Short mmCIF file of C-alpha atoms in Angstrom, two decimals:
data_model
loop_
_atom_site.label_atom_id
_atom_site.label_comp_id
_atom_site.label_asym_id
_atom_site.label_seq_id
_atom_site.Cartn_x
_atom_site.Cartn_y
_atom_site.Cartn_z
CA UNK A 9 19.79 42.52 -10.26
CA UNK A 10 21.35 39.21 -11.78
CA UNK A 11 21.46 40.88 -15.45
CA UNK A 12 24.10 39.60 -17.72
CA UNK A 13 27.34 41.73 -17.14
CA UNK A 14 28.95 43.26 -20.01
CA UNK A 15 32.32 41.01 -18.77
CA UNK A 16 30.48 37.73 -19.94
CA UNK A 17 31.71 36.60 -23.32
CA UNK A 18 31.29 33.84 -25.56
CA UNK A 19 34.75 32.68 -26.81
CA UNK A 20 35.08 30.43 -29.37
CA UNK A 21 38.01 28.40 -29.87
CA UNK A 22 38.35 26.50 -33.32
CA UNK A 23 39.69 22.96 -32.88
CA UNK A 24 41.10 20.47 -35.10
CA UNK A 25 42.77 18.20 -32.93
CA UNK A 26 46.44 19.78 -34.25
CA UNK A 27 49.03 20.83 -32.23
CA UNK A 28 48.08 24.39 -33.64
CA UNK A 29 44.81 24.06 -32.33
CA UNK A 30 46.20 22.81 -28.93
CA UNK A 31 48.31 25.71 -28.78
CA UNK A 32 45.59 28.42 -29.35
CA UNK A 33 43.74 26.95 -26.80
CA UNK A 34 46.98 27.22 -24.48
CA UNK A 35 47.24 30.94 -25.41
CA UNK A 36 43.36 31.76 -24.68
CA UNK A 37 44.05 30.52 -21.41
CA UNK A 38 47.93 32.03 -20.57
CA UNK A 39 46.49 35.64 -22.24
CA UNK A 40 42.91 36.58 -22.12
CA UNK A 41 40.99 34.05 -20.10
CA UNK A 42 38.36 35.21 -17.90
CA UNK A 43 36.30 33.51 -15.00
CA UNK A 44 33.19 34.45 -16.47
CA UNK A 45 33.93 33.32 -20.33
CA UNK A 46 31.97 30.94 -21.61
CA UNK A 47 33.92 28.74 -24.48
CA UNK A 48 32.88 27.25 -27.55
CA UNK A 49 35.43 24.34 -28.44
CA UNK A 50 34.80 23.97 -32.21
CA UNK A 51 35.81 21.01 -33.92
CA UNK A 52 34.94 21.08 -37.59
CA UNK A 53 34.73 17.63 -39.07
CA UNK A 54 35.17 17.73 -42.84
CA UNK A 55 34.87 13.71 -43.04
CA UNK A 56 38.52 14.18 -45.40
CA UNK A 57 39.44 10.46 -45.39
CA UNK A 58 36.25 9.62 -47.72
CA UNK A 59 36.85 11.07 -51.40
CA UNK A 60 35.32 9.57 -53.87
CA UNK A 61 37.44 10.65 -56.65
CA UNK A 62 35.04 10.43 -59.68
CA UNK A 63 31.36 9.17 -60.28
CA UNK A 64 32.73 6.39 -62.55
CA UNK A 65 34.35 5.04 -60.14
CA UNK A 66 33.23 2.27 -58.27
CA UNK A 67 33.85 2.62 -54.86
CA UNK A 68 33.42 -0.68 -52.23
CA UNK A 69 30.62 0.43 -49.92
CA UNK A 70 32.12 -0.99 -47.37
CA UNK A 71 35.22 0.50 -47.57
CA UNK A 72 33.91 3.96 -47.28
CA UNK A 73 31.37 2.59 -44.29
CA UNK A 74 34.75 1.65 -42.55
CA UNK A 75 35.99 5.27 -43.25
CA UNK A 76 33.29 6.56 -42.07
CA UNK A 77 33.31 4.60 -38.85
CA UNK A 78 36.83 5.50 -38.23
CA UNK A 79 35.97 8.75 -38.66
CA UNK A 80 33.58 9.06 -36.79
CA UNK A 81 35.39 7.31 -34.02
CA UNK A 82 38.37 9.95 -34.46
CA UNK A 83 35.73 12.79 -33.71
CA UNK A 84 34.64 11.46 -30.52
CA UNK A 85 38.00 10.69 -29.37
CA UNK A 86 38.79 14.36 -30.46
CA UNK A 87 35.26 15.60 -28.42
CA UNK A 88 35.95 13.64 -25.33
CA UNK A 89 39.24 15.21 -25.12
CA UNK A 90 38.33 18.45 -25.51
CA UNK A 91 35.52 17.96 -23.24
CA UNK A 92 38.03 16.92 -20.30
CA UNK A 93 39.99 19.54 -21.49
CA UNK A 94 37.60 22.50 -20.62
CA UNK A 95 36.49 20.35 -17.35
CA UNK A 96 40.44 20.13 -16.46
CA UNK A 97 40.22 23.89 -16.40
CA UNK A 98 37.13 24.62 -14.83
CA UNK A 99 35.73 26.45 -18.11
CA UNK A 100 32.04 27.19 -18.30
CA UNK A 101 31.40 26.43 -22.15
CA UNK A 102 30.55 23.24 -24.64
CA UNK A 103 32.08 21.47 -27.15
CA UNK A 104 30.61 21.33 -30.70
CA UNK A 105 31.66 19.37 -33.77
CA UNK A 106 29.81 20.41 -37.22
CA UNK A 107 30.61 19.60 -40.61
CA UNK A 108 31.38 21.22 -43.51
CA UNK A 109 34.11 23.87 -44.91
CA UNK A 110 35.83 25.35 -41.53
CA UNK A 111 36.21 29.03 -42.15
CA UNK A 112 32.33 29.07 -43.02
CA UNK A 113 30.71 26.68 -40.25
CA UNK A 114 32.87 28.85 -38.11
CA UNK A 115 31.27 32.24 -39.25
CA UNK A 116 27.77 30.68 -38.72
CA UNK A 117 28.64 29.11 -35.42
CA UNK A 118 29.92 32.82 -33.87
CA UNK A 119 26.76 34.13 -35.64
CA UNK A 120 24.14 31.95 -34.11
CA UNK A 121 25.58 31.46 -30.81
CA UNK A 122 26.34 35.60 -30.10
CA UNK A 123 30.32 35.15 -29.94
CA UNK A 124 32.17 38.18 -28.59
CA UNK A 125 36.08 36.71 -30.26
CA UNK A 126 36.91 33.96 -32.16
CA UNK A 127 40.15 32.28 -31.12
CA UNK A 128 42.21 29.82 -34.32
CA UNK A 129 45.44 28.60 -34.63
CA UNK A 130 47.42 28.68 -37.09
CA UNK A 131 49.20 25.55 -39.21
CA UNK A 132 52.21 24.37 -39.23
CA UNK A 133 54.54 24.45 -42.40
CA UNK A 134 54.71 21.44 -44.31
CA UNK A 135 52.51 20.17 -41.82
CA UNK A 136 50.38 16.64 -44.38
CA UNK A 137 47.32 16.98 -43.01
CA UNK A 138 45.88 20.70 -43.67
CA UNK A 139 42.90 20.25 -41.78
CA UNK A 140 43.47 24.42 -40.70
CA UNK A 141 45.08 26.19 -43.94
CA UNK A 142 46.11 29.40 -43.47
CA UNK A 143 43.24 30.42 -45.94
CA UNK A 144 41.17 29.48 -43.05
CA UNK A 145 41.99 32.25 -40.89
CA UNK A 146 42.24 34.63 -43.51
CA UNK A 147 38.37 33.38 -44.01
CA UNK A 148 36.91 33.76 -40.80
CA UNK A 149 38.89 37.50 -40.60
CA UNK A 150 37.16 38.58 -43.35
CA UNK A 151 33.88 36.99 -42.76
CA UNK A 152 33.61 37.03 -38.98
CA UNK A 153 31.58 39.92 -37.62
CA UNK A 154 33.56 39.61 -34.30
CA UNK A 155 37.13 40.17 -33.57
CA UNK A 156 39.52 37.19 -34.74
CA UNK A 157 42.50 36.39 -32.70
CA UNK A 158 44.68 33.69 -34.62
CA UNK A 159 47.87 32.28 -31.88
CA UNK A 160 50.47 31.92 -33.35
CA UNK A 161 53.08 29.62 -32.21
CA UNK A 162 55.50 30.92 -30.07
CA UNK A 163 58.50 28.88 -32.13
CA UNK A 164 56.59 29.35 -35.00
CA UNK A 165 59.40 31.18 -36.81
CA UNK A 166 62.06 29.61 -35.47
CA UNK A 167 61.95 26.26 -36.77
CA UNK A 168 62.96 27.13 -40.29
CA UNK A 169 66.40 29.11 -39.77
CA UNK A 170 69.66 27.31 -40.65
CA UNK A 171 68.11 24.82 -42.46
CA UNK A 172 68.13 26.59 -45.55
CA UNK A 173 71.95 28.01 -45.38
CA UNK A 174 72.73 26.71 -49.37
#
């Protein structure tokens, strides 16, 4: 009988094209990888670059079309790669890119597609872009109806000593 073993699970891996992202990808695979996982690569796109900052303001169309465009371009670049990433690796799984606020398009994504763990990274300190703030995580733990596993950098705590030595 070819029914679905209880080992199959549905991993989903947020991505934001970070280091931090990179790395808990790197720890899914050194720690709990299976053969049989199937992995979600998330990407959540949350189109930062184009803020219009009040209605009064006018704002050259095209200027926010070329945003847009190079946007757009970054989030294919970013899908390609993580789609060569999972093939590099011989994982069974897809690569998604949604839009909206991370922590919540996360939630719904592990809702609607049956995910067993979600896997996030953490980001760095004083990192400029804060595509993944920490308040991310601390979202999808509370929110997620699945175990959340956020990877922490291995030199994650390192970095800071001796700097600081007033």
């Amino acid at each position: 009988m070819a029914a679905p073993t209880d080992d199959e699970r549905i991993v989903l891996i947020a991505q934001d094209g970070s280091e931090y992202s990179d790395f808990a990808f790197e720890w899914y695979m050194d720690n709990i990888h299976k053969k049989t996982d199937k992995v979600t690569l998330l990407h959540v796109a949350e189109y930062h670059n184009v803020v219009i900052a009040s209605p009064m303001m006018v704002v050259d169309a095209s200027l926010i079309n070329d945003m847009l465009q190079e946007e757009q371009t970054r989030i294919s670049e970013l899908q390609d790669k993580l789609g060569a990433k999972l093939k590099a690796h011989g994982i069974g799984g897809k690569v998604k890119t949604m839009s909206g606020k991370p922590g919540e398009v996360i939630c719904k994504v592990a809702k609607d597609e049956g995910v067993t763990l979600i896997v996030t990274g953490t980001r760095g300190l004083g990192t400029v872009r804060r595509t993944f703030v920490g308040s991310v995580s601390d979202y999808i733990i509370h929110h997620a109806h699945v175990p959340v596993i956020v990877a922490r950098h291995k030199d994650h705590h390192h970095h800071h000593h001796g700097h600081h030595n007033h």
